[in-house]
Short mmCIF file of C-alpha atoms and ligand atoms in Angstrom, two decimals:
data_model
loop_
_atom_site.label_atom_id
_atom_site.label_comp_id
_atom_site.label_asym_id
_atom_site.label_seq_id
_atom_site.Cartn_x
_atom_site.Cartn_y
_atom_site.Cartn_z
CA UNK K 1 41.92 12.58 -6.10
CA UNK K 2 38.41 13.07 -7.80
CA UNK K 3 36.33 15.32 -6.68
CA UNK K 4 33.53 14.18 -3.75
CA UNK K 5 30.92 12.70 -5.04
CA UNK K 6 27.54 13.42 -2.96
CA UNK K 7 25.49 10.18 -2.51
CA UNK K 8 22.47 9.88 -0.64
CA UNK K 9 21.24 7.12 0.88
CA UNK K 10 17.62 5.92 1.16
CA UNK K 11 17.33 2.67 3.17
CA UNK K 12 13.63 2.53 3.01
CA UNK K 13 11.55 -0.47 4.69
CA UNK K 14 11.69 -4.07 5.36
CA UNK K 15 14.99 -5.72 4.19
CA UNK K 16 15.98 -2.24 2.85
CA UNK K 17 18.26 -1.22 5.52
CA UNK K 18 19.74 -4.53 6.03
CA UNK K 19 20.66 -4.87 2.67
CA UNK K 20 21.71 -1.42 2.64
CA UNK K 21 24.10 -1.84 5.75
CA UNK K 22 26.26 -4.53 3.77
CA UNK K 23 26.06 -1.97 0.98
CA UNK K 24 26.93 0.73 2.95
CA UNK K 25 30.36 -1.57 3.97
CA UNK K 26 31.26 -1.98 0.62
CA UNK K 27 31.09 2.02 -0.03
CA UNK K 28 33.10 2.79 3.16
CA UNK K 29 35.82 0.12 1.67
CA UNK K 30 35.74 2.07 -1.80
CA UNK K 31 36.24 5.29 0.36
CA UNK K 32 39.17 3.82 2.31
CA UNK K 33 41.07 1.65 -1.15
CA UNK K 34 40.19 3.17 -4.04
CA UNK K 35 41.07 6.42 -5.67
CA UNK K 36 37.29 7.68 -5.23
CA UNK K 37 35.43 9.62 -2.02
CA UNK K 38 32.00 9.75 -1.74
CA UNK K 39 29.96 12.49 0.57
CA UNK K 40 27.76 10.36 1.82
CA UNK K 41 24.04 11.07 3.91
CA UNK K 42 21.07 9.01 4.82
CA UNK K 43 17.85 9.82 4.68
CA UNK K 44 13.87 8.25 5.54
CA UNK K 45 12.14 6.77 2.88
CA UNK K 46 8.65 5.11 2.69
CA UNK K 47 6.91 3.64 5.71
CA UNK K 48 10.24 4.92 7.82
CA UNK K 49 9.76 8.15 6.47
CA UNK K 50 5.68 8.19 7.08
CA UNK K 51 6.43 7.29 10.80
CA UNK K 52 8.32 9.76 11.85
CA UNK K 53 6.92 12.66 9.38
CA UNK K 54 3.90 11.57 8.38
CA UNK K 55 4.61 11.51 4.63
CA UNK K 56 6.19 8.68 2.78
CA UNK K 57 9.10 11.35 1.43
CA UNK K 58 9.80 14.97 3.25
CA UNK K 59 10.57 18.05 0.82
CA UNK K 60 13.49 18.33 2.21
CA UNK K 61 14.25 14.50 1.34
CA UNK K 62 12.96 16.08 -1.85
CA UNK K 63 15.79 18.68 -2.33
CA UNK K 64 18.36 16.46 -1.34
CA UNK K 65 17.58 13.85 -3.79
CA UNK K 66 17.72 16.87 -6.77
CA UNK K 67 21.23 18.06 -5.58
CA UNK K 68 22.69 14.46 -5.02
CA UNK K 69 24.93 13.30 -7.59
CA UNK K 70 23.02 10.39 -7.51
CA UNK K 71 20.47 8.46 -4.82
CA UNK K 72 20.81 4.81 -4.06
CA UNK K 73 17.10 3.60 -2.46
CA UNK K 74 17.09 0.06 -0.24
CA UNK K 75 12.79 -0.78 -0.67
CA UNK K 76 9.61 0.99 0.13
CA UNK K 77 6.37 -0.71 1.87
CA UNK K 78 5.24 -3.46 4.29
CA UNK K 79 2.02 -4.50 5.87
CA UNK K 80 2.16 -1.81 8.93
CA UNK K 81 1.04 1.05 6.24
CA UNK K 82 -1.04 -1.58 3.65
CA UNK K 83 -4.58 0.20 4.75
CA UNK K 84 -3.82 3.88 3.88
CA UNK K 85 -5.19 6.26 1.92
CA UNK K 86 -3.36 6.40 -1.40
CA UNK K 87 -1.23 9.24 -1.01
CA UNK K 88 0.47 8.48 1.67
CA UNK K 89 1.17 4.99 0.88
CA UNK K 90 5.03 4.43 1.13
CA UNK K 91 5.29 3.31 -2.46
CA UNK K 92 4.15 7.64 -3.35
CA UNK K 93 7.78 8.22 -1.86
CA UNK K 94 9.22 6.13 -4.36
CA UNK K 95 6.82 7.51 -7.15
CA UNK K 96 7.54 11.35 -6.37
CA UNK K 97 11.25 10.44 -6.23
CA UNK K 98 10.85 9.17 -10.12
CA UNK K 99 8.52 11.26 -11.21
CA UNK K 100 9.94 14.85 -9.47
CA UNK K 101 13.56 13.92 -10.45
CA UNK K 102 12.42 12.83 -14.16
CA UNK K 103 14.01 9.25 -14.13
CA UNK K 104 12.08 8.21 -17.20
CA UNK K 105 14.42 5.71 -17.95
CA UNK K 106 14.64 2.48 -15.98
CA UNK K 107 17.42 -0.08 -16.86
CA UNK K 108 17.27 -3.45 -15.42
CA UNK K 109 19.61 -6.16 -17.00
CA UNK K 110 19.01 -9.40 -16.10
CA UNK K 111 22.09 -11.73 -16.32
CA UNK K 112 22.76 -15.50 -15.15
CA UNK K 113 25.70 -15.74 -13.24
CA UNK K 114 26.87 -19.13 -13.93
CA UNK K 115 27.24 -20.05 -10.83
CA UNK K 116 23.24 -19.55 -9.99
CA UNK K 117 22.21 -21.26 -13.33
CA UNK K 118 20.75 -24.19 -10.80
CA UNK K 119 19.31 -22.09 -8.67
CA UNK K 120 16.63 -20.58 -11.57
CA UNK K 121 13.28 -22.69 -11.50
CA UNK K 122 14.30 -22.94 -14.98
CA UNK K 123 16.46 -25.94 -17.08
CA UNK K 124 19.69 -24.72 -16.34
CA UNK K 125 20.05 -24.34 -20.51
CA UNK K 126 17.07 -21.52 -20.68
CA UNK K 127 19.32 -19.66 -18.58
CA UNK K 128 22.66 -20.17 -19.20
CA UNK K 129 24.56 -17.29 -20.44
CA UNK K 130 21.86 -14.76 -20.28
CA UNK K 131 22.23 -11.35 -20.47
CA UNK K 132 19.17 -9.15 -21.71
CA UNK K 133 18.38 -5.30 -20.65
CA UNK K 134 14.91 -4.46 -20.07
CA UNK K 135 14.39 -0.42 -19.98
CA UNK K 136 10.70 0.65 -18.47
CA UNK K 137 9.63 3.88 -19.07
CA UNK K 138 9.44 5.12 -15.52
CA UNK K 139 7.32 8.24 -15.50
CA UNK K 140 4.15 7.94 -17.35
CA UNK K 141 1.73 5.61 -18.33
CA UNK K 142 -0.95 4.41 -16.04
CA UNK K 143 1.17 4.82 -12.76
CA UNK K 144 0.72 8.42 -12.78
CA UNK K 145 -2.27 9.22 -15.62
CA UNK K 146 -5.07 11.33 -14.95
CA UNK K 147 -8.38 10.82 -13.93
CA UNK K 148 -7.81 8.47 -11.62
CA UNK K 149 -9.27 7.60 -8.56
CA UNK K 150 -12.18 5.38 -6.63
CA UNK K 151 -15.86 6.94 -7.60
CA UNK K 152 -19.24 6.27 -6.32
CA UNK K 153 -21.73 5.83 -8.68
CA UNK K 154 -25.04 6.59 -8.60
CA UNK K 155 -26.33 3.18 -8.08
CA UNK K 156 -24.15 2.96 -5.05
CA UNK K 157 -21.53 0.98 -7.16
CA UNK K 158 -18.18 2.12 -6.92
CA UNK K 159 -15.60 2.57 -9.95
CA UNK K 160 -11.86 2.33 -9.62
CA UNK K 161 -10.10 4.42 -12.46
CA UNK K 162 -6.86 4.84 -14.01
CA UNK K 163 -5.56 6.26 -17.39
CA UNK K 164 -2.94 4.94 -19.48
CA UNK K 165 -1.49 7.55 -21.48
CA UNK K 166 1.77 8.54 -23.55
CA UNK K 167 3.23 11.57 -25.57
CA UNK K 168 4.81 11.42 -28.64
CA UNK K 169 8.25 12.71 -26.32
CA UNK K 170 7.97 10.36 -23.75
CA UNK K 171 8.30 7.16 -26.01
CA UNK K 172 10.63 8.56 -28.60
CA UNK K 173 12.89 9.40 -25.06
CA UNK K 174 13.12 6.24 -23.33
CA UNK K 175 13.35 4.81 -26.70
CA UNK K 176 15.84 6.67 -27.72
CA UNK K 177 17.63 5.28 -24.20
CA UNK K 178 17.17 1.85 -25.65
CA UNK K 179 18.86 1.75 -28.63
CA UNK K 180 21.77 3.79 -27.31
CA UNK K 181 21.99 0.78 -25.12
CA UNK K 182 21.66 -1.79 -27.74
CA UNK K 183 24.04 0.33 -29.97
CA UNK K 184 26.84 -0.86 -27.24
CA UNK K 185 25.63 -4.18 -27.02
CA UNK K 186 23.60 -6.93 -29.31
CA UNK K 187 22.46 -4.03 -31.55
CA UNK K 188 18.62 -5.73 -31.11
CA UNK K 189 15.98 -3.91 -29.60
CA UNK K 190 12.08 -5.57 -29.40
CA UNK K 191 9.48 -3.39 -28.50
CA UNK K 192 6.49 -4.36 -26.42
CA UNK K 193 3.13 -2.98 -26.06
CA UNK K 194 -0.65 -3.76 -26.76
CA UNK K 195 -1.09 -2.40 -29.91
CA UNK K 196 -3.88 -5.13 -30.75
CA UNK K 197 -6.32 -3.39 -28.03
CA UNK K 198 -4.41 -0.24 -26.53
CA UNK K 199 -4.44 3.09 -28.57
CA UNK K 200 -1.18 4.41 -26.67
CA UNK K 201 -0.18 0.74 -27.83
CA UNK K 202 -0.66 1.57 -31.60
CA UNK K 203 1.03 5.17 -30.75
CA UNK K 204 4.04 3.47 -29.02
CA UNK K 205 4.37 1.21 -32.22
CA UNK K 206 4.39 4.17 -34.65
CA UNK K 207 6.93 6.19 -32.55
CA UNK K 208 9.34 3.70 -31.61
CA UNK K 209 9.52 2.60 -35.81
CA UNK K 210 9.13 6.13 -36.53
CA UNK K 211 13.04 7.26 -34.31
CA UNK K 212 14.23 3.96 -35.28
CA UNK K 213 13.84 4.56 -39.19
CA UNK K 214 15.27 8.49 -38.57
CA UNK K 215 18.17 7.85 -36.67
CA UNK K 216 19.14 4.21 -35.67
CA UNK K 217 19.34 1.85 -38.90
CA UNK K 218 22.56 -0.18 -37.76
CA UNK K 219 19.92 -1.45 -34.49
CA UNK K 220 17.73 -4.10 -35.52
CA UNK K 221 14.27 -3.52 -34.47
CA UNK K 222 11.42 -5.90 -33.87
CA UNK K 223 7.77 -5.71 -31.98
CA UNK K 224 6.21 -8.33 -29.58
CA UNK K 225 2.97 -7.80 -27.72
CA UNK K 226 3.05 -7.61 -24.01
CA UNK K 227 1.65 -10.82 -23.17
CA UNK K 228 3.46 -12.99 -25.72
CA UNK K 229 6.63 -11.57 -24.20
CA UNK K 230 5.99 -12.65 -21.14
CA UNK K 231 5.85 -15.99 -22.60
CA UNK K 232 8.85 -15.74 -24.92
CA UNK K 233 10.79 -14.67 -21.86
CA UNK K 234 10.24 -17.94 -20.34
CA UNK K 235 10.27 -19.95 -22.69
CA UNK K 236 13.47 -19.00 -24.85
CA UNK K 237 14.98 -15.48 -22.76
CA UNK K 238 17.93 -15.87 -25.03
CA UNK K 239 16.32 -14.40 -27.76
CA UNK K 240 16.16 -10.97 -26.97
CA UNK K 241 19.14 -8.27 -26.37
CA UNK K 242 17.31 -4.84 -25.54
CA UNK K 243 13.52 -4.77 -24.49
CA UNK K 244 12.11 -2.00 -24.28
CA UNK K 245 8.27 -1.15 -22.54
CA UNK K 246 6.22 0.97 -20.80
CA UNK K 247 5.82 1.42 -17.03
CA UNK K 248 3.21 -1.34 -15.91
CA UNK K 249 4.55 -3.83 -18.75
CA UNK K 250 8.15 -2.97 -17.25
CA UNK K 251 7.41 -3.74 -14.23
CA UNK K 252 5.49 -7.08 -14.79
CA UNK K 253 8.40 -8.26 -17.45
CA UNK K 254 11.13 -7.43 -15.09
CA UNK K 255 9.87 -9.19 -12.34
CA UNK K 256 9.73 -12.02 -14.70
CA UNK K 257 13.08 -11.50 -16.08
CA UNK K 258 13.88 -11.68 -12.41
CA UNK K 259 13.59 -15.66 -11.68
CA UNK K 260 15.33 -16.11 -14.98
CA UNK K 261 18.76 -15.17 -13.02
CA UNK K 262 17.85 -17.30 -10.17
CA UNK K 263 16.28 -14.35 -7.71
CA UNK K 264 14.51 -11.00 -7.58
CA UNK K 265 17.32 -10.85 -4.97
CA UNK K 266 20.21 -10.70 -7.86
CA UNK K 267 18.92 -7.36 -9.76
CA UNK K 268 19.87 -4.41 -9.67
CA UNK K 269 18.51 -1.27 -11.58
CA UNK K 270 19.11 2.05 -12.92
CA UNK K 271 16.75 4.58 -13.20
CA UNK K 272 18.29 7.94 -15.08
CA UNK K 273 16.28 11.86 -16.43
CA UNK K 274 18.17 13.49 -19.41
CA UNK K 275 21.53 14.68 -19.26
CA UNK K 276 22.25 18.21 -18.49
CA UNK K 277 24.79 20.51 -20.29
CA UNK K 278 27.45 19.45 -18.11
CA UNK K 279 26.72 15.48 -19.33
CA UNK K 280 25.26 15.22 -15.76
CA UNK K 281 22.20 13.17 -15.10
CA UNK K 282 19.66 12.92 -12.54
CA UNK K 283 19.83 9.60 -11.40
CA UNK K 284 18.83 6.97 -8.53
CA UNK K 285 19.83 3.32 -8.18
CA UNK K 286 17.53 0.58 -6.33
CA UNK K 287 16.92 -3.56 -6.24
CA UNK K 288 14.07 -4.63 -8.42
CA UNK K 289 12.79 -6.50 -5.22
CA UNK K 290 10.50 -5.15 -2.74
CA UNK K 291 11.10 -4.83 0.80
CA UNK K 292 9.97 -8.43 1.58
CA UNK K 293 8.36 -7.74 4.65
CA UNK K 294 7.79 -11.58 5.60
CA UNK K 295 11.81 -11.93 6.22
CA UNK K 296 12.81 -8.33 7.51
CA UNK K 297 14.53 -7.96 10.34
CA UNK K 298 15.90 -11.80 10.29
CA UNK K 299 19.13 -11.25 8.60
CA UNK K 300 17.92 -13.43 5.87
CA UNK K 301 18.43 -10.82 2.84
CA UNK K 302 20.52 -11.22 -0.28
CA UNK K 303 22.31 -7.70 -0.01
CA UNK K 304 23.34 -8.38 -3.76
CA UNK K 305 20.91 -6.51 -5.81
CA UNK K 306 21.26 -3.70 -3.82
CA UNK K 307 25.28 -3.96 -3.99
CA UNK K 308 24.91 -4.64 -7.96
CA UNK K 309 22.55 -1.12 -7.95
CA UNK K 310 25.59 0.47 -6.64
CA UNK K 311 28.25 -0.77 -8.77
CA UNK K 312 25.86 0.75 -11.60
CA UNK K 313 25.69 3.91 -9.92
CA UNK K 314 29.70 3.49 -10.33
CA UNK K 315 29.37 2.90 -13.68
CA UNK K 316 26.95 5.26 -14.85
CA UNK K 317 27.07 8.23 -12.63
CA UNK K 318 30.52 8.29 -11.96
CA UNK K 319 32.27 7.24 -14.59
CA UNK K 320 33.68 4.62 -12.61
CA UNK K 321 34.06 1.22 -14.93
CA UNK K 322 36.88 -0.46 -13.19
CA UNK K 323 35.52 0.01 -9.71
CA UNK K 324 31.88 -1.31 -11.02
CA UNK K 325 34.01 -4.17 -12.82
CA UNK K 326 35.68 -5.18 -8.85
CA UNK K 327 32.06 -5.57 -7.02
CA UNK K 328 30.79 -7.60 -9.99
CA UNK K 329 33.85 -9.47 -9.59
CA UNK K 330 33.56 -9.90 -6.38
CA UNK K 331 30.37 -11.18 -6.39
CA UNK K 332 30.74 -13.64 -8.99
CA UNK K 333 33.47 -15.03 -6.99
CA UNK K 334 31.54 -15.20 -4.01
CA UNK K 335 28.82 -16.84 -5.70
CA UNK K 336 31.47 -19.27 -7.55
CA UNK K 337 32.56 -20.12 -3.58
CA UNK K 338 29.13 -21.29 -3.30
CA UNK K 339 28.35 -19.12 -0.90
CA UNK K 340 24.77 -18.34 -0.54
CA UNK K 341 21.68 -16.78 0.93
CA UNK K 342 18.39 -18.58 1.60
CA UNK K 343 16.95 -17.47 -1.39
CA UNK K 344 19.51 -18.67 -3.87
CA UNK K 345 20.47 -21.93 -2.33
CA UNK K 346 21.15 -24.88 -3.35
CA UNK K 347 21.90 -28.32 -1.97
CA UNK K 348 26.03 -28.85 -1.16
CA UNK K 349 26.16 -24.89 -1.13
CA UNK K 350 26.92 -22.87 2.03
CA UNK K 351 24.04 -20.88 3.60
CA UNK K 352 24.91 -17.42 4.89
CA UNK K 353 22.82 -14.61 6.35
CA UNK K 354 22.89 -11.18 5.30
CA UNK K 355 25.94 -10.13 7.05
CA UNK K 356 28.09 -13.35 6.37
CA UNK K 357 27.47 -12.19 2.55
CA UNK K 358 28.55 -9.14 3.43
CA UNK K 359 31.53 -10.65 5.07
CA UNK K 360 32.25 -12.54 2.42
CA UNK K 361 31.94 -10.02 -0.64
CA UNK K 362 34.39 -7.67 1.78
CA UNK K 363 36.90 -10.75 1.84
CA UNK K 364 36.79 -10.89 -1.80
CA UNK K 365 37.11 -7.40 -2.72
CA UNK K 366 40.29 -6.81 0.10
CA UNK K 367 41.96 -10.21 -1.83
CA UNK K 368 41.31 -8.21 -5.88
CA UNK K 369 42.84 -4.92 -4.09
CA UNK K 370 45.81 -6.06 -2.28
C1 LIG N 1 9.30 -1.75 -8.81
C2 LIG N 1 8.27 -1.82 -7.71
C3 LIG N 1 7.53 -0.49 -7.63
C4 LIG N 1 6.78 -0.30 -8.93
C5 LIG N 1 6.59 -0.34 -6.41
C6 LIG N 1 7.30 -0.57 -5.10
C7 LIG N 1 5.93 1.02 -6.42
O1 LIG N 1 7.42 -2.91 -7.91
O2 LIG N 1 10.15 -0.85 -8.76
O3 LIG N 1 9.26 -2.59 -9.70
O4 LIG N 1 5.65 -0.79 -9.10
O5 LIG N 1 7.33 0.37 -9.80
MG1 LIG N 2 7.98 -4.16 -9.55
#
């Protein structure tokens, strides 16, 4: 038997915890049938975590997080806390998480199951087949850049102010992330900024070319500006293997990537710090959706991006390939089945709610087990 691993659970807000409760089925199942225990706890995150402590993350949520082997987080955020002050907004819980744990590296792949290629608002032949990787820098740039902050002028105007702003370290690191990445895979990487009118553009250009000449000839490397590969991912997504961007391009590009596989409701994502000395790295696992406040609470979720943000905690904090390989499995067969919450359905297909795809992923992983 392997050792526990310690897991800790942040459900967060909106269709977080319902999403997280099919999740949580599929982790008691690996606990029971496969050769792997988990320690797990649960914890407040975001608006749950404001109402009851009056912060959007409690230290000791805090020191929890840093001693987990790794953190798996539902969503943050919802209309109930929308008029705060800034730092108390649920979405800071999230941020300190990232920023306090050093997760500067934020995988999200974006594949087309084959099964979903109809239900993109794509041509089915855009899609087909896809598999790219996007990795966001996760802990710099303008999300957390200094000054920021809402000013009065003298005039009686007022100024809203943020910084974008990158080291040297911080894009040769998450670089460095992405052609590891693309090492294993396509062995392309395209690198997107706004050099043409961004200074930390032009110094994310020079750095990425700059590790890329020194220590990873075999990857081929290309550069796209930010806007044009917005554009190039919908209009040929094929094209690219590895992209890798900063943290408000990342975010914009990935919810992009997102329709391209039918849903934000189908991705997962990984967000990992550097490895210590025993290979061990700080990592947490969450959806690229939000917590969709306008169908919380109705059973209407798709639990699979948060199930698929588990399988890659399998895969990449544990070491554990062939139990990551099942739930993808699984939920390709489910999908195949035609099986299908609201927001992937299609006509002749059968709609579930939140729990039925639940049920049904549990079916499918008891029939690959037996
Ligand atoms: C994401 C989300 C977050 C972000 C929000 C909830 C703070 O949109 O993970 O993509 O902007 O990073
Ligand atoms: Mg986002």
């Amino acid at each position: 038997m392997p050792a526990n691993k310690t897991l800790l659970i942040l459900p967060g807000d909106g269709i977080g915890p319902e999403a997280m409760g099919q999740v949580r089925r599929v982790v008691d199942w690996m606990d029971q049938r496969r050769a792997v225990s988990f320690d797990v706890s649960e914890d407040l995150v975001g608006g749950a975590a404001l109402d009851v402590h009056g912060v959007p993350l409690a230290d000791a949520t805090m020191d929890k997080a840093h001693n987990a082997d790794a953190v798996l987080l539902g969503a943050v955020g919802g209309p109930k806390w929308d008029g705060l002050p800034f730092e108390v907004k649920p979405e800071r819980g999230l941020l300190r998480l990232r920023k306090e744990m050093q997760l500067y590296a934020n995988l999200r792949p974006a594949i087309c199951f084959e099964a979903l290629v109809e239900a993109s608002t794509l041509k089915p032949e855009v899609v087909s087949g896809l598999d790219i990787m996007i990795v966001r820098e996760l802990t710099g740039g303008v999300y957390f850049g200094e000054p920021r902050g809402i000013e009065t002028l003298p005039n009686g105007e007022r100024r809203g102010i943020n910084t974008q702003v990158y080291t040297t370290s911080e894009i040769r690191r998450v670089a460095a992330v992405a052609f590891e990445l693309a090492k294993k895979r396509d062995k392309r990487v395209c690198s997107t900024e706004k050099a043409n009118v961004m200074e930390s553009g032009v110094l994310w250009r020079e750095e990425v070319t700059k590790l890329h000449n020194e220590s990873y000839p075999e990857v081929e490397l290309s550069h796209m500006y930010a806007d044009n590969c917005g554009m190039q991912l919908v209009r040929a997504p094929k094209q690219f293997d590895v992209i890798v961007t900063d943290n408000l391009f990342g975010d914009m590009l990935s919810d992009v990537a997102a329709m391209l596989t039918g849903s934000l409701g189908m991705l997962p994502s990984a967000s990992l710090g550097d490895a210590d000395e025993t290979g061990r790295r700080k990592a947490l696992y969450e959806p690229v959706h939000g917590s969709a406040p306008d169908i919380a609470g109705q059973g209407k979720a798709n639990p699979i991006a948060t199930l698929m943000s588990f399988a890659m905690c399998l895969r990449y904090s544990f070491d554990l390939g062939e139990d990551a390989d099942l739930i993808e499995e699984a939920v390709k067969a489910v999908l195949a089945s035609g099986i299908r919450t609201g927001d992937i359905m299609s006509p002749g297909c059968t709609l579930v709610s939140t729990e039925g795809m639940g049920d049904a992923l549990l079916a499918e992983l008891d029939k690959r087990a037996a």
